[in-house]
mmCIF file with all atom_site columns, C-alpha atoms in Angstrom:
data_model
loop_
_atom_site.group_PDB
_atom_site.id
_atom_site.type_symbol
_atom_site.label_atom_id
_atom_site.label_alt_id
_atom_site.label_comp_id
_atom_site.label_asym_id
_atom_site.label_entity_id
_atom_site.label_seq_id
_atom_site.pdbx_PDB_ins_code
_atom_site.Cartn_x
_atom_site.Cartn_y
_atom_site.Cartn_z
_atom_site.occupancy
_atom_site.B_iso_or_equiv
_atom_site.pdbx_formal_charge
_atom_site.auth_seq_id
_atom_site.auth_comp_id
_atom_site.auth_asym_id
_atom_site.auth_atom_id
_atom_site.pdbx_PDB_model_num
ATOM 1   C CA . UNK G 1 1   ? 234.809 18.620 42.067 1.00 45.00 ? 18  UNK G CA 1
ATOM 2   C CA . UNK G 1 2   ? 234.829 22.423 42.515 1.00 42.00 ? 19  UNK G CA 1
ATOM 3   C CA . UNK G 1 3   ? 233.114 22.852 39.141 1.00 41.00 ? 20  UNK G CA 1
ATOM 4   C CA . UNK G 1 4   ? 230.408 20.367 40.115 1.00 42.00 ? 21  UNK G CA 1
ATOM 5   C CA . UNK G 1 5   ? 229.828 22.193 43.420 1.00 42.00 ? 22  UNK G CA 1
ATOM 6   C CA . UNK G 1 6   ? 229.693 25.565 41.636 1.00 42.00 ? 23  UNK G CA 1
ATOM 7   C CA . UNK G 1 7   ? 227.241 24.237 39.042 1.00 43.00 ? 24  UNK G CA 1
ATOM 8   C CA . UNK G 1 8   ? 225.132 22.705 41.816 1.00 48.00 ? 25  UNK G CA 1
ATOM 9   C CA . UNK G 1 9   ? 225.006 26.007 43.734 1.00 43.00 ? 26  UNK G CA 1
ATOM 10  C CA . UNK G 1 10  ? 224.154 27.889 40.522 1.00 48.00 ? 27  UNK G CA 1
ATOM 11  C CA . UNK G 1 11  ? 221.370 25.423 39.798 1.00 51.00 ? 28  UNK G CA 1
ATOM 12  C CA . UNK G 1 12  ? 219.951 25.832 43.302 1.00 47.00 ? 29  UNK G CA 1
ATOM 13  C CA . UNK G 1 13  ? 220.090 29.640 43.008 1.00 45.00 ? 30  UNK G CA 1
ATOM 14  C CA . UNK G 1 14  ? 218.371 29.534 39.595 1.00 46.00 ? 31  UNK G CA 1
ATOM 15  C CA . UNK G 1 15  ? 215.677 27.185 40.911 1.00 43.00 ? 32  UNK G CA 1
ATOM 16  C CA . UNK G 1 16  ? 215.087 29.496 43.898 1.00 42.00 ? 33  UNK G CA 1
ATOM 17  C CA . UNK G 1 17  ? 214.649 32.526 41.615 1.00 43.00 ? 34  UNK G CA 1
ATOM 18  C CA . UNK G 1 18  ? 212.307 30.586 39.333 1.00 46.00 ? 35  UNK G CA 1
ATOM 19  C CA . UNK G 1 19  ? 210.198 29.336 42.236 1.00 43.00 ? 36  UNK G CA 1
ATOM 20  C CA . UNK G 1 20  ? 209.947 32.858 43.656 1.00 44.00 ? 37  UNK G CA 1
ATOM 21  C CA . UNK G 1 21  ? 209.052 34.312 40.247 1.00 46.00 ? 38  UNK G CA 1
ATOM 22  C CA . UNK G 1 22  ? 206.484 31.604 39.566 1.00 47.00 ? 39  UNK G CA 1
ATOM 23  C CA . UNK G 1 23  ? 204.875 32.209 42.944 1.00 44.00 ? 40  UNK G CA 1
ATOM 24  C CA . UNK G 1 24  ? 204.584 35.918 42.172 1.00 45.00 ? 41  UNK G CA 1
ATOM 25  C CA . UNK G 1 25  ? 203.160 35.136 38.732 1.00 45.00 ? 42  UNK G CA 1
ATOM 26  C CA . UNK G 1 26  ? 200.773 32.381 39.796 1.00 45.00 ? 43  UNK G CA 1
ATOM 27  C CA . UNK G 1 27  ? 199.459 33.660 43.141 1.00 42.00 ? 44  UNK G CA 1
ATOM 28  C CA . UNK G 1 28  ? 198.504 37.186 42.112 1.00 44.00 ? 45  UNK G CA 1
ATOM 29  C CA . UNK G 1 29  ? 195.195 37.134 40.281 1.00 43.00 ? 46  UNK G CA 1
ATOM 30  C CA . UNK G 1 30  ? 195.441 40.749 39.126 1.00 45.00 ? 47  UNK G CA 1
ATOM 31  C CA . UNK G 1 31  ? 197.973 40.849 36.296 1.00 46.00 ? 48  UNK G CA 1
ATOM 32  C CA . UNK G 1 32  ? 198.284 44.619 36.562 1.00 43.00 ? 49  UNK G CA 1
ATOM 33  C CA . UNK G 1 33  ? 199.932 44.153 39.945 1.00 44.00 ? 50  UNK G CA 1
ATOM 34  C CA . UNK G 1 34  ? 202.537 41.597 38.832 1.00 63.00 ? 51  UNK G CA 1
ATOM 35  C CA . UNK G 1 35  ? 206.161 42.256 39.562 1.00 73.00 ? 52  UNK G CA 1
ATOM 36  C CA . UNK G 1 36  ? 208.953 39.817 38.888 1.00 80.00 ? 53  UNK G CA 1
ATOM 37  C CA . UNK G 1 37  ? 212.576 39.865 37.843 1.00 89.00 ? 54  UNK G CA 1
ATOM 38  C CA . UNK G 1 38  ? 214.625 36.887 36.732 1.00 92.00 ? 55  UNK G CA 1
ATOM 39  C CA . UNK G 1 39  ? 217.788 36.038 34.810 1.00 95.00 ? 56  UNK G CA 1
ATOM 40  C CA . UNK G 1 40  ? 217.712 33.389 32.107 1.00 96.00 ? 57  UNK G CA 1
ATOM 41  C CA . UNK G 1 41  ? 220.549 31.874 30.103 1.00 96.00 ? 58  UNK G CA 1
ATOM 42  C CA . UNK G 1 42  ? 221.335 29.021 27.779 1.00 97.00 ? 59  UNK G CA 1
ATOM 43  C CA . UNK G 1 43  ? 224.558 27.117 27.391 1.00 97.00 ? 60  UNK G CA 1
ATOM 44  C CA . UNK G 1 44  ? 226.162 26.369 24.054 1.00 95.00 ? 61  UNK G CA 1
ATOM 45  C CA . UNK G 1 45  ? 223.962 23.899 22.099 1.00 95.00 ? 62  UNK G CA 1
ATOM 46  C CA . UNK G 1 46  ? 220.974 24.630 24.363 1.00 97.00 ? 63  UNK G CA 1
ATOM 47  C CA . UNK G 1 47  ? 217.679 26.393 23.541 1.00 97.00 ? 64  UNK G CA 1
ATOM 48  C CA . UNK G 1 48  ? 215.011 27.389 26.029 1.00 97.00 ? 65  UNK G CA 1
ATOM 49  C CA . UNK G 1 49  ? 211.469 28.744 25.840 1.00 97.00 ? 66  UNK G CA 1
ATOM 50  C CA . UNK G 1 50  ? 210.186 31.103 28.522 1.00 95.00 ? 67  UNK G CA 1
ATOM 51  C CA . UNK G 1 51  ? 206.415 31.494 28.848 1.00 94.00 ? 68  UNK G CA 1
ATOM 52  C CA . UNK G 1 52  ? 205.245 34.772 30.375 1.00 90.00 ? 69  UNK G CA 1
ATOM 53  C CA . UNK G 1 53  ? 202.014 35.034 32.373 1.00 86.00 ? 70  UNK G CA 1
ATOM 54  C CA . UNK G 1 54  ? 200.393 37.326 29.768 1.00 88.00 ? 71  UNK G CA 1
ATOM 55  C CA . UNK G 1 55  ? 200.775 34.693 27.017 1.00 93.00 ? 72  UNK G CA 1
ATOM 56  C CA . UNK G 1 56  ? 203.933 36.216 25.514 1.00 95.00 ? 73  UNK G CA 1
ATOM 57  C CA . UNK G 1 57  ? 206.966 33.985 25.067 1.00 97.00 ? 74  UNK G CA 1
ATOM 58  C CA . UNK G 1 58  ? 210.706 34.191 24.510 1.00 97.00 ? 75  UNK G CA 1
ATOM 59  C CA . UNK G 1 59  ? 212.866 31.538 22.833 1.00 98.00 ? 76  UNK G CA 1
ATOM 60  C CA . UNK G 1 60  ? 216.519 31.803 23.825 1.00 98.00 ? 77  UNK G CA 1
ATOM 61  C CA . UNK G 1 61  ? 218.967 30.561 21.231 1.00 98.00 ? 78  UNK G CA 1
ATOM 62  C CA . UNK G 1 62  ? 222.254 28.911 22.185 1.00 97.00 ? 79  UNK G CA 1
ATOM 63  C CA . UNK G 1 63  ? 224.676 30.920 24.348 1.00 97.00 ? 80  UNK G CA 1
ATOM 64  C CA . UNK G 1 64  ? 222.117 33.595 25.254 1.00 98.00 ? 81  UNK G CA 1
ATOM 65  C CA . UNK G 1 65  ? 221.603 35.536 28.468 1.00 97.00 ? 82  UNK G CA 1
ATOM 66  C CA . UNK G 1 66  ? 218.800 37.927 29.341 1.00 97.00 ? 83  UNK G CA 1
ATOM 67  C CA . UNK G 1 67  ? 217.190 39.698 32.261 1.00 97.00 ? 84  UNK G CA 1
ATOM 68  C CA . UNK G 1 68  ? 213.395 39.799 32.443 1.00 95.00 ? 85  UNK G CA 1
ATOM 69  C CA . UNK G 1 69  ? 211.638 42.571 34.356 1.00 93.00 ? 86  UNK G CA 1
ATOM 70  C CA . UNK G 1 70  ? 207.871 42.133 34.464 1.00 85.00 ? 87  UNK G CA 1
ATOM 71  C CA . UNK G 1 71  ? 206.170 45.217 35.936 1.00 86.00 ? 88  UNK G CA 1
ATOM 72  C CA . UNK G 1 72  ? 202.689 46.736 36.148 1.00 85.00 ? 89  UNK G CA 1
ATOM 73  C CA . UNK G 1 73  ? 203.597 49.409 33.562 1.00 88.00 ? 90  UNK G CA 1
ATOM 74  C CA . UNK G 1 74  ? 205.871 47.467 31.190 1.00 89.00 ? 91  UNK G CA 1
ATOM 75  C CA . UNK G 1 75  ? 207.362 44.137 30.188 1.00 93.00 ? 92  UNK G CA 1
ATOM 76  C CA . UNK G 1 76  ? 211.112 44.726 29.898 1.00 95.00 ? 93  UNK G CA 1
ATOM 77  C CA . UNK G 1 77  ? 213.729 42.359 28.551 1.00 97.00 ? 94  UNK G CA 1
ATOM 78  C CA . UNK G 1 78  ? 217.445 43.133 28.594 1.00 97.00 ? 95  UNK G CA 1
ATOM 79  C CA . UNK G 1 79  ? 219.300 40.961 26.069 1.00 97.00 ? 96  UNK G CA 1
ATOM 80  C CA . UNK G 1 80  ? 222.774 40.757 27.585 1.00 97.00 ? 97  UNK G CA 1
ATOM 81  C CA . UNK G 1 81  ? 224.223 38.464 24.919 1.00 97.00 ? 98  UNK G CA 1
ATOM 82  C CA . UNK G 1 82  ? 223.152 36.119 22.165 1.00 97.00 ? 99  UNK G CA 1
ATOM 83  C CA . UNK G 1 83  ? 219.917 35.809 20.222 1.00 98.00 ? 100 UNK G CA 1
ATOM 84  C CA . UNK G 1 84  ? 216.247 35.449 21.115 1.00 98.00 ? 101 UNK G CA 1
ATOM 85  C CA . UNK G 1 85  ? 212.895 35.294 19.355 1.00 98.00 ? 102 UNK G CA 1
ATOM 86  C CA . UNK G 1 86  ? 210.085 37.203 21.021 1.00 97.00 ? 103 UNK G CA 1
ATOM 87  C CA . UNK G 1 87  ? 206.331 36.719 20.666 1.00 97.00 ? 104 UNK G CA 1
ATOM 88  C CA . UNK G 1 88  ? 204.687 39.706 22.338 1.00 96.00 ? 105 UNK G CA 1
ATOM 89  C CA . UNK G 1 89  ? 200.978 39.456 23.066 1.00 95.00 ? 106 UNK G CA 1
ATOM 90  C CA . UNK G 1 90  ? 198.875 42.641 22.943 1.00 93.00 ? 107 UNK G CA 1
ATOM 91  C CA . UNK G 1 91  ? 198.693 44.729 26.120 1.00 89.00 ? 108 UNK G CA 1
ATOM 92  C CA . UNK G 1 92  ? 197.960 48.424 25.577 1.00 84.00 ? 109 UNK G CA 1
ATOM 93  C CA . UNK G 1 93  ? 198.735 49.233 29.221 1.00 86.00 ? 110 UNK G CA 1
ATOM 94  C CA . UNK G 1 94  ? 202.074 47.400 29.248 1.00 88.00 ? 111 UNK G CA 1
ATOM 95  C CA . UNK G 1 95  ? 204.432 47.873 26.283 1.00 92.00 ? 112 UNK G CA 1
ATOM 96  C CA . UNK G 1 96  ? 206.882 45.085 25.459 1.00 94.00 ? 113 UNK G CA 1
ATOM 97  C CA . UNK G 1 97  ? 210.402 46.552 25.504 1.00 95.00 ? 114 UNK G CA 1
ATOM 98  C CA . UNK G 1 98  ? 213.669 44.888 24.510 1.00 96.00 ? 115 UNK G CA 1
ATOM 99  C CA . UNK G 1 99  ? 216.988 46.518 25.368 1.00 95.00 ? 116 UNK G CA 1
ATOM 100 C CA . UNK G 1 100 ? 220.048 45.162 23.549 1.00 94.00 ? 117 UNK G CA 1
ATOM 101 C CA . UNK G 1 101 ? 223.275 47.076 24.020 1.00 89.00 ? 118 UNK G CA 1
ATOM 102 C CA . UNK G 1 102 ? 222.561 50.723 23.260 1.00 88.00 ? 119 UNK G CA 1
ATOM 103 C CA . UNK G 1 103 ? 219.338 49.863 21.366 1.00 90.00 ? 120 UNK G CA 1
ATOM 104 C CA . UNK G 1 104 ? 215.744 49.964 22.558 1.00 92.00 ? 121 UNK G CA 1
ATOM 105 C CA . UNK G 1 105 ? 212.985 48.110 20.681 1.00 93.00 ? 122 UNK G CA 1
ATOM 106 C CA . UNK G 1 106 ? 209.287 48.506 21.442 1.00 93.00 ? 123 UNK G CA 1
ATOM 107 C CA . UNK G 1 107 ? 206.039 46.764 20.678 1.00 91.00 ? 124 UNK G CA 1
ATOM 108 C CA . UNK G 1 108 ? 203.503 49.421 21.689 1.00 76.00 ? 125 UNK G CA 1
ATOM 109 C CA . UNK G 1 109 ? 200.225 47.615 21.125 1.00 74.00 ? 126 UNK G CA 1
ATOM 110 C CA . UNK G 1 110 ? 199.163 44.632 19.134 1.00 86.00 ? 127 UNK G CA 1
ATOM 111 C CA . UNK G 1 111 ? 200.890 41.319 18.643 1.00 93.00 ? 128 UNK G CA 1
ATOM 112 C CA . UNK G 1 112 ? 204.418 41.005 17.257 1.00 94.00 ? 129 UNK G CA 1
ATOM 113 C CA . UNK G 1 113 ? 206.909 38.219 16.658 1.00 95.00 ? 130 UNK G CA 1
ATOM 114 C CA . UNK G 1 114 ? 210.514 39.220 16.076 1.00 95.00 ? 131 UNK G CA 1
ATOM 115 C CA . UNK G 1 115 ? 214.103 38.031 16.441 1.00 96.00 ? 132 UNK G CA 1
ATOM 116 C CA . UNK G 1 116 ? 216.952 40.034 17.967 1.00 96.00 ? 133 UNK G CA 1
ATOM 117 C CA . UNK G 1 117 ? 220.593 39.003 17.681 1.00 96.00 ? 134 UNK G CA 1
ATOM 118 C CA . UNK G 1 118 ? 223.033 41.037 19.767 1.00 95.00 ? 135 UNK G CA 1
ATOM 119 C CA . UNK G 1 119 ? 226.105 40.976 17.546 1.00 93.00 ? 136 UNK G CA 1
ATOM 120 C CA . UNK G 1 120 ? 228.214 43.432 19.591 1.00 91.00 ? 137 UNK G CA 1
ATOM 121 C CA . UNK G 1 121 ? 227.556 45.972 22.330 1.00 87.00 ? 138 UNK G CA 1
ATOM 122 C CA . UNK G 1 122 ? 226.711 48.548 19.639 1.00 85.00 ? 139 UNK G CA 1
ATOM 123 C CA . UNK G 1 123 ? 225.153 46.378 16.910 1.00 89.00 ? 140 UNK G CA 1
ATOM 124 C CA . UNK G 1 124 ? 222.040 44.225 16.774 1.00 91.00 ? 141 UNK G CA 1
ATOM 125 C CA . UNK G 1 125 ? 220.221 42.450 13.964 1.00 91.00 ? 142 UNK G CA 1
ATOM 126 C CA . UNK G 1 126 ? 216.424 42.747 14.101 1.00 91.00 ? 143 UNK G CA 1
ATOM 127 C CA . UNK G 1 127 ? 214.120 40.585 11.994 1.00 92.00 ? 144 UNK G CA 1
ATOM 128 C CA . UNK G 1 128 ? 210.370 41.161 12.255 1.00 91.00 ? 145 UNK G CA 1
ATOM 129 C CA . UNK G 1 129 ? 208.271 38.090 11.526 1.00 92.00 ? 146 UNK G CA 1
ATOM 130 C CA . UNK G 1 130 ? 204.827 39.458 12.395 1.00 92.00 ? 147 UNK G CA 1
ATOM 131 C CA . UNK G 1 131 ? 203.450 42.794 13.623 1.00 91.00 ? 148 UNK G CA 1
ATOM 132 C CA . UNK G 1 132 ? 205.361 46.027 14.100 1.00 90.00 ? 149 UNK G CA 1
ATOM 133 C CA . UNK G 1 133 ? 208.439 46.773 16.186 1.00 91.00 ? 150 UNK G CA 1
ATOM 134 C CA . UNK G 1 134 ? 209.590 50.341 16.784 1.00 89.00 ? 151 UNK G CA 1
ATOM 135 C CA . UNK G 1 135 ? 213.364 50.758 16.694 1.00 85.00 ? 152 UNK G CA 1
ATOM 136 C CA . UNK G 1 136 ? 214.199 54.363 17.599 1.00 80.00 ? 153 UNK G CA 1
ATOM 137 C CA . UNK G 1 137 ? 217.386 55.361 15.776 1.00 69.00 ? 154 UNK G CA 1
ATOM 138 C CA . UNK G 1 138 ? 217.875 58.614 17.677 1.00 51.00 ? 155 UNK G CA 1
ATOM 139 C CA . UNK G 1 139 ? 215.721 60.993 19.719 1.00 49.00 ? 156 UNK G CA 1
ATOM 140 C CA . UNK G 1 140 ? 214.736 62.849 16.537 1.00 45.00 ? 157 UNK G CA 1
ATOM 141 C CA . UNK G 1 141 ? 214.138 59.825 14.248 1.00 47.00 ? 158 UNK G CA 1
ATOM 142 C CA . UNK G 1 142 ? 212.546 56.386 14.584 1.00 50.00 ? 159 UNK G CA 1
ATOM 143 C CA . UNK G 1 143 ? 212.146 53.446 12.279 1.00 57.00 ? 160 UNK G CA 1
ATOM 144 C CA . UNK G 1 144 ? 209.280 50.993 12.219 1.00 59.00 ? 161 UNK G CA 1
ATOM 145 C CA . UNK G 1 145 ? 210.034 47.469 11.104 1.00 63.00 ? 162 UNK G CA 1
ATOM 146 C CA . UNK G 1 146 ? 207.225 45.522 9.505  1.00 62.00 ? 163 UNK G CA 1
ATOM 147 C CA . UNK G 1 147 ? 206.881 41.787 8.770  1.00 67.00 ? 164 UNK G CA 1
ATOM 148 C CA . UNK G 1 148 ? 209.501 40.345 6.499  1.00 65.00 ? 165 UNK G CA 1
ATOM 149 C CA . UNK G 1 149 ? 211.933 43.190 7.109  1.00 62.00 ? 166 UNK G CA 1
ATOM 150 C CA . UNK G 1 150 ? 215.393 42.960 8.608  1.00 64.00 ? 167 UNK G CA 1
ATOM 151 C CA . UNK G 1 151 ? 217.275 45.880 10.079 1.00 62.00 ? 168 UNK G CA 1
ATOM 152 C CA . UNK G 1 152 ? 220.734 46.234 11.547 1.00 62.00 ? 169 UNK G CA 1
ATOM 153 C CA . UNK G 1 153 ? 220.243 49.429 13.549 1.00 52.00 ? 170 UNK G CA 1
#
C-alpha cells in the first residue's frame, strides 16, 4: 500500500512538472525567451520519446534518467544514468549540450543524431549517426565525431 501511495505521489509530481513545462513551452511565442527544466526517467523495460519545442527529440532507453534545461542561450541535457539517443535540430544561437558524468558533448550548429550511453561516472560511449558532435577530451584538445564513428572518451 505504501509503495502504491509513493508511486501515486511521484506520478502526480511528474505530471505537475510536465504541465508546468508544457505551459512554458506552449504559451511563449518567442522561442528565444523559453525557459524550462524537467526531470525524465524510464523504468526497466520502458522507452520514452521527449519532443522539444525546437523540433529536437530525445529517446530514453530503458533504466535512464536525465535532467533537461531549456534556456534562451542553450539546450542542456544532463544524462544522470542510462542511455539516450539525441536528435538535435539546428539552432546557431542555442547549442545543444549533453553532460554525462565528467564529459561534455556539444552540437554547435547544424543537425546531429547521436547516442550516448553512460557506462560509469567516468566513462561514456558515444556513437554519432548523423552530423558532428564535439567531445572535448581536455582543455587543450578536442575530438570531433562524425557519422558512423564510435568513441569511448
